[in-house]
Coordinates of C-alpha atoms in Angstrom, one line a residue:
M782 CA 26.3 106.9 133.7
E783 CA 22.5 106.9 134.1
K784 CA 22.2 105.8 130.5
N785 CA 24.5 102.8 131.0
K786 CA 22.6 101.8 134.2
K787 CA 19.4 101.8 132.2
K788 CA 20.9 99.6 129.5
I789 CA 22.3 97.2 132.1
L790 CA 18.9 97.0 133.8
I791 CA 17.1 96.4 130.5
G792 CA 19.6 93.7 129.5
S793 CA 19.4 91.9 132.9
V794 CA 15.6 91.9 133.0
S795 CA 15.0 91.1 129.4
G796 CA 14.1 87.5 130.0
V797 CA 11.7 88.4 132.8
A798 CA 10.2 91.2 130.7
A799 CA 9.7 88.8 127.8
A800 CA 7.9 86.3 130.1
V801 CA 5.7 89.1 131.4
L802 CA 4.9 90.2 127.9
L803 CA 4.0 86.7 126.9
T804 CA 1.6 86.4 129.8
G805 CA 0.3 89.9 130.0
I806 CA 0.7 92.3 127.1
I807 CA 0.7 89.8 124.3
V808 CA -2.5 88.2 125.6
A809 CA -4.1 91.6 125.9
A810 CA -3.0 92.5 122.4
V811 CA -4.2 89.3 120.8
Q812 CA -7.6 89.7 122.4
G813 CA -7.8 93.4 121.6
S814 CA -10.9 95.0 120.5
G815 CA -10.0 98.1 118.4
K816 CA -8.5 100.0 121.3
A817 CA -5.5 102.3 120.7
V818 CA -2.2 100.5 120.5
K819 CA 0.5 101.5 123.0
V820 CA 3.7 102.9 121.5
A821 CA 6.9 103.9 123.3
P822 CA 10.0 105.9 122.3
V823 CA 12.8 103.9 120.7
S824 CA 15.2 105.6 123.0
N825 CA 13.5 103.9 126.0
M826 CA 13.3 100.5 124.3
N827 CA 16.9 100.6 123.0
S828 CA 18.6 97.7 124.7
G829 CA 22.1 98.6 123.6
G830 CA 24.7 96.4 121.9
W831 CA 26.7 95.8 125.1
S832 CA 25.6 94.3 128.4
S833 CA 28.6 95.6 130.3
G834 CA 28.6 99.2 129.2
S835 CA 32.3 99.0 128.2
E836 CA 34.4 98.1 125.2
I837 CA 36.9 96.3 127.4
S838 CA 36.4 93.0 129.2
D839 CA 35.0 93.6 132.7
Y840 CA 37.7 91.7 134.4
G841 CA 41.5 91.2 134.4
T842 CA 44.2 89.3 136.1
V843 CA 47.1 90.5 138.3
T844 CA 50.6 89.3 137.5
T845 CA 53.6 90.1 139.7
N846 CA 56.4 88.9 137.4
M847 CA 55.5 90.2 133.9
N848 CA 57.9 89.4 131.0
Q849 CA 58.0 91.0 127.5
D850 CA 59.0 89.1 124.4
I851 CA 59.3 90.6 120.9
Y852 CA 59.1 88.1 118.1
Y853 CA 59.9 88.2 114.4
D854 CA 57.3 89.8 112.2
E855 CA 57.5 89.1 108.4
S856 CA 56.0 92.5 107.6
L857 CA 58.6 94.4 109.6
T858 CA 62.3 94.7 109.2
V859 CA 64.6 95.5 112.1
K860 CA 66.2 98.8 111.6
E861 CA 68.0 99.3 114.9
V862 CA 68.3 97.6 118.3
Y863 CA 68.7 99.9 121.3
V864 CA 69.5 97.4 124.0
K865 CA 71.9 94.5 124.7
A866 CA 71.6 91.5 127.1
G867 CA 72.0 92.6 130.7
D868 CA 70.7 96.1 130.3
T869 CA 68.2 97.5 132.8
V870 CA 65.1 99.1 131.3
K871 CA 62.1 101.0 132.5
I872 CA 58.6 101.3 131.1
G873 CA 58.8 103.4 127.9
D874 CA 62.5 102.8 127.2
R875 CA 63.2 102.1 123.5
L876 CA 64.0 98.5 122.6
V877 CA 63.9 98.2 118.8
A878 CA 63.1 100.3 115.7
Y879 CA 61.5 98.9 112.6
D880 CA 61.6 99.9 108.9
T881 CA 57.9 100.0 108.2
T882 CA 58.1 100.3 104.4
L883 CA 56.7 96.8 103.9
A884 CA 54.0 97.3 106.5
T885 CA 53.0 100.6 104.9
M886 CA 52.6 98.9 101.5
E887 CA 50.6 96.1 103.1
K888 CA 48.4 98.7 104.8
E889 CA 47.7 100.4 101.5
M890 CA 46.9 97.1 99.8
K891 CA 44.6 96.1 102.7
Q892 CA 42.7 99.4 102.2
M893 CA 42.3 98.6 98.5
E894 CA 41.1 95.1 99.4
I895 CA 38.4 96.7 101.5
E896 CA 37.5 99.1 98.7
G897 CA 37.2 96.1 96.4
I898 CA 34.9 94.2 98.8
A899 CA 32.8 97.3 99.3
L900 CA 32.4 97.6 95.5
N901 CA 31.3 94.0 95.2
R902 CA 28.8 94.5 98.0
K903 CA 27.4 97.5 96.2
N904 CA 27.0 95.5 93.0
I905 CA 25.1 92.7 94.8
E906 CA 22.9 95.1 96.7
A907 CA 21.9 96.7 93.3
E908 CA 21.2 93.2 91.9
L909 CA 19.1 92.4 95.0
K910 CA 17.1 95.6 94.6
Q911 CA 16.3 94.6 91.1
L912 CA 15.4 91.1 92.0
R913 CA 13.1 92.2 94.8
G914 CA 11.3 94.5 92.3
T915 CA 10.9 91.6 89.9
K916 CA 7.4 90.2 89.6
A917 CA 7.3 86.5 89.9
V918 CA 5.1 84.3 87.6
A919 CA 2.8 81.7 89.2
K920 CA 4.1 78.2 88.6
G921 CA 0.7 77.0 87.5
N922 CA 0.6 79.5 84.6
V923 CA 3.6 78.0 82.9
A924 CA 2.3 75.5 80.3
G925 CA 5.7 74.5 78.8
T926 CA 9.4 74.6 79.6
N927 CA 11.0 78.0 78.9
T928 CA 14.7 78.5 78.2
V929 CA 16.4 81.9 78.5
V930 CA 18.9 82.5 75.8
K931 CA 21.3 85.4 76.0
T932 CA 21.6 87.5 72.9
S933 CA 24.2 90.1 74.0
A934 CA 24.5 91.8 70.6
A935 CA 20.9 92.9 70.8
G936 CA 21.0 93.4 74.5
T937 CA 17.9 91.3 75.1
D938 CA 16.9 88.0 76.5
T939 CA 14.8 85.6 74.4
V940 CA 12.4 83.1 76.0
V941 CA 12.2 79.9 74.0
N942 CA 9.4 77.4 74.7
A943 CA 10.8 73.9 74.5
D944 CA 7.4 72.4 73.6
T945 CA 6.4 74.8 70.7
G946 CA 9.8 76.2 69.7
K947 CA 8.3 79.7 69.7
S948 CA 10.4 82.5 71.1
R949 CA 9.9 86.1 72.0
T950 CA 11.6 88.9 74.0
T951 CA 10.5 89.1 77.6
A952 CA 8.4 92.1 78.6
S953 CA 10.7 92.9 81.5
V954 CA 13.8 93.0 79.3
Q955 CA 11.9 95.2 76.8
R956 CA 11.1 97.6 79.5
Q957 CA 14.7 97.7 80.7
N958 CA 16.0 98.4 77.2
M959 CA 13.4 101.2 76.8
T960 CA 14.6 102.6 80.2
A961 CA 18.2 102.4 79.1
R962 CA 17.4 104.3 75.8
E963 CA 15.7 107.0 77.8
G964 CA 18.9 107.5 79.8
N965 CA 17.6 106.3 83.2
T966 CA 20.6 105.5 85.5
D967 CA 18.7 104.6 88.7
T968 CA 20.9 102.7 91.2
G969 CA 18.7 99.7 91.2
T970 CA 18.6 99.2 87.4
A971 CA 21.1 96.6 86.4
G972 CA 20.1 96.5 82.7
S973 CA 19.2 93.5 80.7
D974 CA 22.5 91.7 81.1
Q975 CA 22.7 90.1 84.5
D976 CA 26.4 89.6 84.1
S977 CA 27.0 93.4 84.2
T978 CA 28.5 94.9 87.2
V979 CA 26.6 97.9 88.5
T980 CA 27.7 100.9 90.6
D981 CA 25.1 103.7 90.8
G982 CA 23.4 102.2 87.8
K983 CA 26.5 102.3 85.6
E984 CA 28.8 99.5 84.5
T985 CA 32.3 99.7 86.0
G986 CA 35.6 98.5 84.5
K987 CA 35.7 96.7 81.2
P988 CA 34.4 93.4 79.9
F989 CA 36.5 90.3 80.8
P990 CA 38.7 89.4 77.7
E991 CA 37.8 86.2 75.9
E992 CA 41.4 85.2 75.6
L993 CA 41.9 85.2 79.4
K994 CA 39.0 82.8 80.1
G995 CA 40.4 79.8 81.9
T996 CA 43.3 81.8 83.3
K997 CA 44.0 81.2 87.0
I998 CA 42.4 83.9 89.2
Y999 CA 44.1 84.3 92.6
D1000 CA 42.5 85.2 95.9
K1001 CA 45.9 85.1 97.6
I1002 CA 49.1 86.3 95.9
T1003 CA 52.2 84.4 97.2
E1004 CA 55.7 83.7 96.1
E1005 CA 54.4 80.8 94.1
S1006 CA 51.9 82.9 92.1
V1007 CA 52.6 83.1 88.4
P1008 CA 51.7 86.1 86.2
Y1009 CA 49.4 85.4 83.2
N1010 CA 51.4 87.5 80.7
E1011 CA 54.2 85.4 79.4
D1012 CA 56.0 88.4 77.8
G1013 CA 56.0 90.3 81.1
D1014 CA 59.5 91.2 82.5
G1015 CA 58.6 93.3 85.6
T1016 CA 59.4 96.6 83.9
E1017 CA 57.1 99.6 83.7
E1018 CA 56.5 98.9 80.0
K1019 CA 55.7 95.2 80.6
P1020 CA 54.7 94.7 84.3
Y1021 CA 53.9 91.2 85.6
R1022 CA 50.1 90.9 85.5
Y1023 CA 47.9 88.8 87.8
L1024 CA 44.1 88.2 87.7
C1025 CA 42.7 88.6 91.2
A1026 CA 39.4 87.9 92.9
P1027 CA 37.6 90.6 94.9
G1028 CA 39.2 90.9 98.4
V1029 CA 42.5 89.5 97.2
T1030 CA 45.4 89.4 99.8
V1031 CA 49.1 89.8 99.0
H1032 CA 51.5 88.0 101.2
A1033 CA 54.4 90.0 102.7
Q1034 CA 57.1 87.6 101.4
F1035 CA 55.8 88.3 97.8
M1036 CA 56.1 92.0 98.4
L1037 CA 59.6 91.6 99.9
K1038 CA 60.6 89.7 96.7
V1039 CA 59.2 92.4 94.5
L1040 CA 61.1 95.1 96.5
E1041 CA 64.4 93.2 96.4
N1042 CA 64.1 92.5 92.6
R1043 CA 62.8 96.1 91.9
E1044 CA 59.9 94.6 89.9
I1045 CA 56.6 96.1 88.9
C1046 CA 53.4 94.0 89.2
T1047 CA 49.9 94.9 88.2
F1048 CA 46.8 93.2 89.8
E1049 CA 43.5 93.2 87.8
V1050 CA 40.5 92.6 90.0
V1051 CA 37.5 90.8 88.5
D1052 CA 33.9 90.8 89.5
D1053 CA 33.6 87.0 90.2
K1054 CA 36.3 84.5 90.7
D1055 CA 34.3 81.5 89.3
N1056 CA 32.6 83.2 86.5
P1057 CA 34.3 86.5 85.7
T1058 CA 32.5 88.9 83.3
R1059 CA 34.3 92.2 84.0
I1060 CA 37.6 93.5 85.2
L1061 CA 36.5 96.1 87.8
Y1062 CA 39.8 97.9 88.4
E1063 CA 43.5 97.4 88.6
W1064 CA 46.4 98.6 90.8
T1065 CA 50.2 98.4 90.7
L1066 CA 52.9 97.4 93.1
D1067 CA 56.0 99.4 92.2
G1068 CA 59.0 97.6 93.6
K1069 CA 61.5 100.2 92.2
N1070 CA 60.1 103.1 94.2
G1071 CA 58.5 101.1 97.1
Q1072 CA 55.0 102.5 96.5
I1073 CA 51.5 101.5 95.6
I1074 CA 49.8 103.1 92.6
K1075 CA 46.1 103.5 93.7
P1076 CA 43.3 101.6 92.0
V1077 CA 42.1 102.8 88.6
Q1078 CA 39.3 101.6 86.4
P1079 CA 40.5 100.2 83.1
D1080 CA 39.5 102.3 80.1
Q1081 CA 36.1 101.2 78.9
P1082 CA 35.9 100.3 75.2
D1083 CA 33.7 102.6 73.1
T1084 CA 30.3 101.2 73.1
P1085 CA 28.1 102.1 70.1
S1086 CA 24.8 103.6 71.2
E1087 CA 21.8 101.4 70.8
P1088 CA 19.9 102.4 67.6
D1089 CA 16.4 103.7 67.9
V1090 CA 13.9 101.0 67.2
P1091 CA 11.5 102.3 64.5
D1092 CA 7.8 101.8 64.8
E1093 CA 6.5 98.6 63.1
P1094 CA 5.0 99.4 59.7
D1095 CA 1.3 98.8 59.2
T1096 CA 1.5 95.6 57.3
P1097 CA -0.9 92.7 57.5
S1098 CA 0.2 90.2 60.1
E1099 CA 1.1 86.7 58.9
P1100 CA -1.7 84.3 59.6
E1101 CA -0.9 81.9 62.4
D1102 CA -0.7 78.2 61.9
P1103 CA -4.1 76.9 63.1
S1104 CA -2.4 73.6 64.0
E1105 CA -0.1 75.5 66.4
P1106 CA -2.2 77.9 68.6
D1107 CA -0.6 80.6 70.8
D1108 CA 0.7 79.2 74.1
P1109 CA -0.6 81.6 76.7
G1110 CA 1.5 79.8 79.3
I1111 CA 4.9 81.2 78.3
S1112 CA 6.4 83.0 81.3
D1113 CA 7.5 86.6 81.3
G1114 CA 10.0 85.9 84.2
P1115 CA 11.1 83.5 87.0
T1116 CA 8.7 81.6 89.2
K1117 CA 8.3 82.6 92.8
E1118 CA 10.5 79.7 93.9
E1119 CA 13.2 80.5 91.4
L1120 CA 13.2 84.2 92.4
A1121 CA 13.3 83.3 96.1
K1122 CA 16.3 81.0 95.5
E1123 CA 18.2 83.6 93.6
I1124 CA 17.5 86.3 96.3
Q1125 CA 18.6 83.9 99.0
E1126 CA 21.9 83.2 97.2
K1127 CA 22.5 86.9 96.8
E1128 CA 21.7 87.6 100.5
E1129 CA 24.1 84.8 101.6
R1130 CA 26.9 86.1 99.4
L1131 CA 26.2 89.6 100.8
K1132 CA 26.6 88.3 104.4
E1133 CA 29.9 86.6 103.4
L1134 CA 31.2 89.8 102.0
E1135 CA 30.1 91.7 105.1
L1136 CA 32.2 89.3 107.2
E1137 CA 35.2 89.5 104.8
Q1138 CA 35.0 93.3 105.0
R1139 CA 34.8 93.3 108.8
T1140 CA 37.8 91.0 109.0
A1141 CA 39.8 93.1 106.5
E1142 CA 39.0 96.3 108.4
L1143 CA 40.3 94.8 111.6
E1144 CA 43.5 93.7 109.9
L1145 CA 43.8 97.2 108.6
K1146 CA 43.6 98.6 112.2
Q1147 CA 46.4 96.1 113.1
L1148 CA 48.6 97.3 110.2
K1149 CA 48.0 100.9 111.2
K1150 CA 49.3 100.2 114.7
K1151 CA 52.4 98.6 113.3
V1152 CA 53.1 101.6 111.1
D1153 CA 52.4 104.1 113.8
N1154 CA 54.5 102.2 116.4
A1155 CA 57.7 101.9 114.4
I1156 CA 59.7 102.0 117.7
V1157 CA 58.8 99.4 120.3
T1158 CA 59.2 100.4 123.9
S1159 CA 59.4 98.3 127.1
T1160 CA 56.1 97.5 128.8
V1161 CA 57.8 96.3 132.0
E1162 CA 60.5 97.4 134.3
G1163 CA 63.3 94.8 134.4
T1164 CA 66.4 93.4 132.7
V1165 CA 67.1 92.4 129.1
K1166 CA 67.5 88.7 129.2
S1167 CA 68.6 88.1 125.5
V1168 CA 68.9 89.8 122.2
T1169 CA 68.9 87.6 119.0
D1170 CA 69.5 88.4 115.4
E1171 CA 66.4 88.6 113.1
E1172 CA 67.2 85.5 111.0
T1173 CA 67.9 83.2 113.9
A1174 CA 64.8 84.4 115.7
R1175 CA 62.7 83.6 112.6
L1176 CA 64.2 80.1 112.0
E1177 CA 64.1 79.1 115.7
N1178 CA 60.9 80.9 116.6
T1179 CA 62.6 82.6 119.5
P1180 CA 62.2 86.2 120.7
I1181 CA 64.4 88.9 119.1
I1182 CA 64.4 90.6 122.5
S1183 CA 63.3 89.2 125.8
V1184 CA 62.9 91.3 128.9
V1185 CA 62.4 89.8 132.4
G1186 CA 60.3 92.1 134.6
E1187 CA 61.1 92.9 138.2
D1188 CA 58.6 92.4 141.0
G1189 CA 55.6 94.8 140.6
F1190 CA 51.9 94.7 139.9
Y1191 CA 50.8 94.3 136.3
V1192 CA 47.3 93.8 135.1
T1193 CA 46.4 91.9 131.9
G1194 CA 43.1 93.0 130.4
R1195 CA 41.4 92.6 127.0
V1196 CA 39.9 95.2 124.6
A1197 CA 37.2 94.4 122.0
E1198 CA 38.1 94.7 118.3
T1199 CA 35.6 97.5 118.0
A1200 CA 37.8 99.6 120.3
F1201 CA 41.2 98.3 119.1
D1202 CA 42.1 101.6 117.5
K1203 CA 40.9 103.6 120.5
I1204 CA 43.0 102.2 123.2
K1205 CA 46.4 103.8 123.5
E1206 CA 49.5 103.4 125.6
G1207 CA 49.5 105.8 128.5
M1208 CA 45.7 105.6 129.1
T1209 CA 44.5 105.2 132.7
V1210 CA 42.7 102.0 133.8
T1211 CA 40.7 101.8 137.0
V1212 CA 41.4 98.5 138.8
T1213 CA 39.2 97.2 141.6
S1214 CA 40.3 94.2 143.6
W1215 CA 37.7 91.3 144.0
T1216 CA 39.3 90.4 147.3
S1217 CA 39.6 93.7 149.2
G1218 CA 37.4 96.0 147.1
M1219 CA 40.4 98.5 147.0
T1220 CA 40.6 100.6 143.9
Y1221 CA 43.9 101.5 142.1
E1222 CA 45.0 103.3 139.0
A1223 CA 47.0 101.6 136.3
T1224 CA 48.7 102.9 133.2
I1225 CA 48.5 101.0 129.9
S1226 CA 52.0 100.1 128.8
G1227 CA 51.3 97.9 125.8
V1228 CA 48.6 96.4 123.5
S1229 CA 49.0 93.1 121.6
S1230 CA 48.4 93.1 117.9
S1231 CA 47.2 89.4 118.0
P1232 CA 43.7 88.5 119.4
S1233 CA 43.3 86.2 122.5
T1234 CA 42.5 82.6 121.4
G1235 CA 39.5 80.8 122.8
Y1236 CA 38.2 83.9 124.7
S1237 CA 34.6 85.2 124.5
D1238 CA 32.7 87.8 126.5
G1239 CA 29.7 85.4 126.5
N1240 CA 27.5 87.7 124.5
N1241 CA 28.9 87.8 120.9
E1242 CA 30.9 84.8 119.9
N1243 CA 32.1 86.5 116.7
L1244 CA 33.8 89.4 118.6
S1245 CA 37.6 89.2 119.0
Y1246 CA 39.4 90.6 122.0
Y1247 CA 43.1 91.8 122.2
P1248 CA 45.2 91.6 125.4
F1249 CA 46.7 94.7 126.9
T1250 CA 49.1 95.3 129.8
A1251 CA 48.7 98.0 132.5
V1252 CA 51.1 98.7 135.3
I1253 CA 50.1 99.7 138.9
H1254 CA 52.6 102.1 140.4
G1255 CA 53.5 101.8 144.0
D1256 CA 52.3 99.3 146.6
A1257 CA 48.9 97.5 146.4
E1258 CA 47.1 94.8 148.4
L1259 CA 47.2 92.4 145.5
S1260 CA 48.7 88.9 144.8
N1261 CA 49.8 87.0 141.7
G1262 CA 46.7 85.6 139.9
D1263 CA 44.1 87.9 141.7
G1264 CA 41.0 88.8 139.7
V1265 CA 40.1 92.5 139.3
D1266 CA 37.4 94.6 137.7
L1267 CA 38.6 97.0 135.0
S1268 CA 37.1 100.2 133.5
I1269 CA 38.4 102.9 131.2
D1270 CA 36.5 106.2 131.1
D1271 CA 37.4 107.0 127.5
L1272 CA 35.8 103.8 126.2
S1273 CA 32.0 103.8 126.1
S1274 CA 29.4 101.1 125.4
Q1275 CA 28.1 102.3 122.1
D1276 CA 27.6 105.2 119.8
E1277 CA 24.9 107.5 121.1
D1278 CA 22.8 107.0 117.9
E1279 CA 23.1 103.2 117.8
I1280 CA 19.8 101.3 118.1
Y1281 CA 19.4 97.7 119.3
L1282 CA 15.9 96.3 119.7
E1283 CA 15.0 92.9 121.3
Q1284 CA 13.9 90.5 118.6
M1285 CA 10.3 90.4 119.8
F1286 CA 9.9 94.0 118.7
V1287 CA 11.0 93.2 115.1
R1288 CA 9.1 91.1 112.7
E1289 CA 10.2 89.3 109.5
D1290 CA 8.4 89.5 106.1
G1291 CA 10.1 87.0 103.8
N1292 CA 13.7 88.3 103.6
Q1293 CA 12.9 91.7 105.1
Y1294 CA 12.4 93.1 108.6
Y1295 CA 9.8 95.6 109.9
V1296 CA 8.4 97.2 113.0
Y1297 CA 5.2 99.1 113.7
K1298 CA 5.8 102.7 114.6
K1299 CA 3.7 105.8 115.1
G1300 CA 3.3 107.8 111.9
D1301 CA 3.2 111.5 111.4
N1302 CA -0.6 111.4 111.5
G1303 CA -0.5 109.7 114.9
K1304 CA -1.7 106.4 113.3
L1305 CA 0.3 103.1 113.3
K1306 CA 2.5 102.5 110.4
K1307 CA 4.4 99.5 109.1
Q1308 CA 8.0 100.5 108.8
Y1309 CA 10.7 98.3 107.1
V1310 CA 14.1 98.5 108.6
E1311 CA 17.6 97.2 107.8
V1312 CA 19.2 95.1 110.5
G1313 CA 22.8 94.4 111.4
K1314 CA 24.4 92.4 114.2
N1315 CA 22.5 90.2 116.6
V1316 CA 23.9 90.7 120.1
S1317 CA 22.5 88.7 122.9
G1318 CA 19.1 88.5 121.3
S1319 CA 19.0 92.2 120.3
L1320 CA 19.0 93.2 116.6
E1321 CA 21.0 96.2 115.5
I1322 CA 18.8 98.6 113.5
V1323 CA 21.0 100.0 110.8
S1324 CA 18.4 102.2 109.1
G1325 CA 14.7 102.9 108.9
L1326 CA 14.3 104.0 112.5
S1327 CA 15.4 106.8 114.8
L1328 CA 15.7 107.2 118.5
D1329 CA 12.8 109.7 118.4
D1330 CA 10.4 107.3 116.8
E1331 CA 7.8 105.5 118.8
I1332 CA 7.2 101.8 118.3
A1333 CA 4.6 99.2 119.3
F1334 CA 4.7 95.5 120.2
P1335 CA 4.1 94.2 116.7
Y1336 CA 1.5 91.4 117.5
G1337 CA -2.2 91.3 118.2
R1338 CA -5.5 92.0 116.5
D1339 CA -5.3 95.8 117.0
V1340 CA -1.8 96.0 115.6
R1341 CA -2.3 97.1 112.0
E1342 CA -1.6 100.0 109.7
G1343 CA -3.9 102.9 110.4
A1344 CA -4.7 101.9 114.0
K1345 CA -4.9 104.6 116.7
T1346 CA -1.9 104.9 119.0
K1347 CA -1.4 105.8 122.7
S1348 CA 2.0 107.0 123.8
T1349 CA 3.6 105.5 126.9
D1350 CA 7.1 105.5 128.4
T1351 CA 7.8 101.8 128.0
L1352 CA 6.3 98.6 126.5
Y1353 CA 7.5 96.7 129.6
D1354 CA 4.2 97.1 131.4
Y1355 CA 4.0 94.9 134.5
K1356 CA 0.4 96.0 135.4

C-alpha cells in the first residue's frame, strides 16, 4: 500500500516537480563548477506505469435491471442449450455449452502467428545490430557514383564506379566472408547477403523458389483464398498450399470449410510479403483429424562450403593505365544519410511488428477464455426471455439466449487488457458509493470478450479495457446510474521489477536512449538503455538499468562520464 501511495504521489506532483527542477536543480547543474553530481536510487525515482495503482478502471456504474444476451460466435458451435424461454435462472446456472474444436484450432494458429511475428522481430533486430555497427562513409569523400551489384554465387558485393567503370569487392563484405569462413556465428552477423534471414546468426528456412515469384502471398486466409499448387487435392500426399506473410491470420469460416470437407492445407510463411527471399517455416491444418501440425522449418538444401581462397601468387602487377588513375573516392559503404535512413526504416518496421504482436497476444488471451469457458453460465438472476436457433441468430443478429434480470444491484466495471487473463468469475470487488461513501462487496459474474469502444483511462490511449459485471448481494443504498469506486486486491499496479522513468531523466543519442548512473567505482557512467511504452510522460525501461542503480539528472556542466557522485534519496529537491 505504501508503495502505491508513493507512486500516486510521484505521478500527481510530476508537473510541479518538473517546474521546480527547471527553476532550481537544472539551473544549478548548468552553472555547476566541478562539484559532485547528485544521484538517487532508481527505486525512488520509479514513477510506475499506472497512475491509479490498479489494473481495473477506478470507477464503475450501478445498474438495477441488468440483462444478459448471448450472441452467435463464428468460432464456436452450439453443443447443447440448457434452458428454454420462461425458465428462472440464478447466477451461475448453465445456459449453453459450446463445441470448442474450432476455437482451439484458432487458438493454436494464433500462437503460431505470434511465433512468426517474434521470429521476424528477431531477424530485424539482428539486421539493426549489424547496421548500427556499420561505419558510414563521409559524403564528401565519394568522388563518383557507386552502384552495388549482388553476386550471390561468390557471396560478395561488388562496388562499381559509374564514372570510371572500375569495380572491387567492398572491405566490409570481405571481412564478413572471412568471418563466415572462420565459423563465427555471432547473433549480429547477418553475412554478406542482406536478403538472408537471421536467427542467432544462422539462416532459417530455405530460399524462396524462383518458380513461385509473382505468386500471391496472403496476410489473411479466407474462403476466397486460392492455393498456389494447381495439382493439390487436399489430401495428405497433395495438400493445398498457400504462401503467407509473417503474422498471417486464418478466418474461422475457412477453418470450418476445411473441417467439413476433411481437407489438409499447408501454410508456408515467408520472410517478407513484398520481397520474399526465404520460406521461414510451414505448418499444416489437418481437417481430417481436426488438429494443427506445429510449425516446422523446411529442409534446407545442401549448401557447398565456401572454398578456401588461396594466397595471391607473387606475380608482377599489371601496370595501371596512366590516363585512368585510381579513384580514391570510391566508397567502402553507405553514407551517413543512407545508413540513418535504413536504420530508421528498420526501427519503424520493428515498432509495427511490436504492435502486431501485442494485438495478437491479446487476441490469444480472448481465444483462451473461449476455450476455457466452453459452458456459459448466467451472470444475472432473472427469467429467460427467449431462445433462438443458431442459424436464425446469425442471420438476424439476434441473441441465441436472452435473460432479463430481476431487480438487484449490479456493477459494470472495466479491466485493462494487461489483466484480462487475471480477472476471473467469482473474484471479489470492493465497491464504494460516491454518494453515501458506503462500501459493499460484489462478486464478478461475467467478463466480456470484446473491448469497450471509445473508452480510455486518460493515460494510455492505446490501452484497451474490457467490461465486467459484478453483483452486490443483499440491500444497498444505491440507485440506478450511481457512480462508484472499484478495487480488486488481487490486481496490482505493476510488476515489482518494472521501471518507469520520467522523460527528463532519459536522454536520446540518435536512435538510442541513455541515462547517467553511478558506476561500480563511484563515478558517473553513461548507460544506454532499451525503452518500451510511454505512459503519461514516463518511459518504460526494458533493459540496461535495475532498481538498485542510482541515476543523475542528465543535464549540466558537471554531468559527464567520470564525474564524482553524491548519493541522495531523491532528485526532487525543493531546497
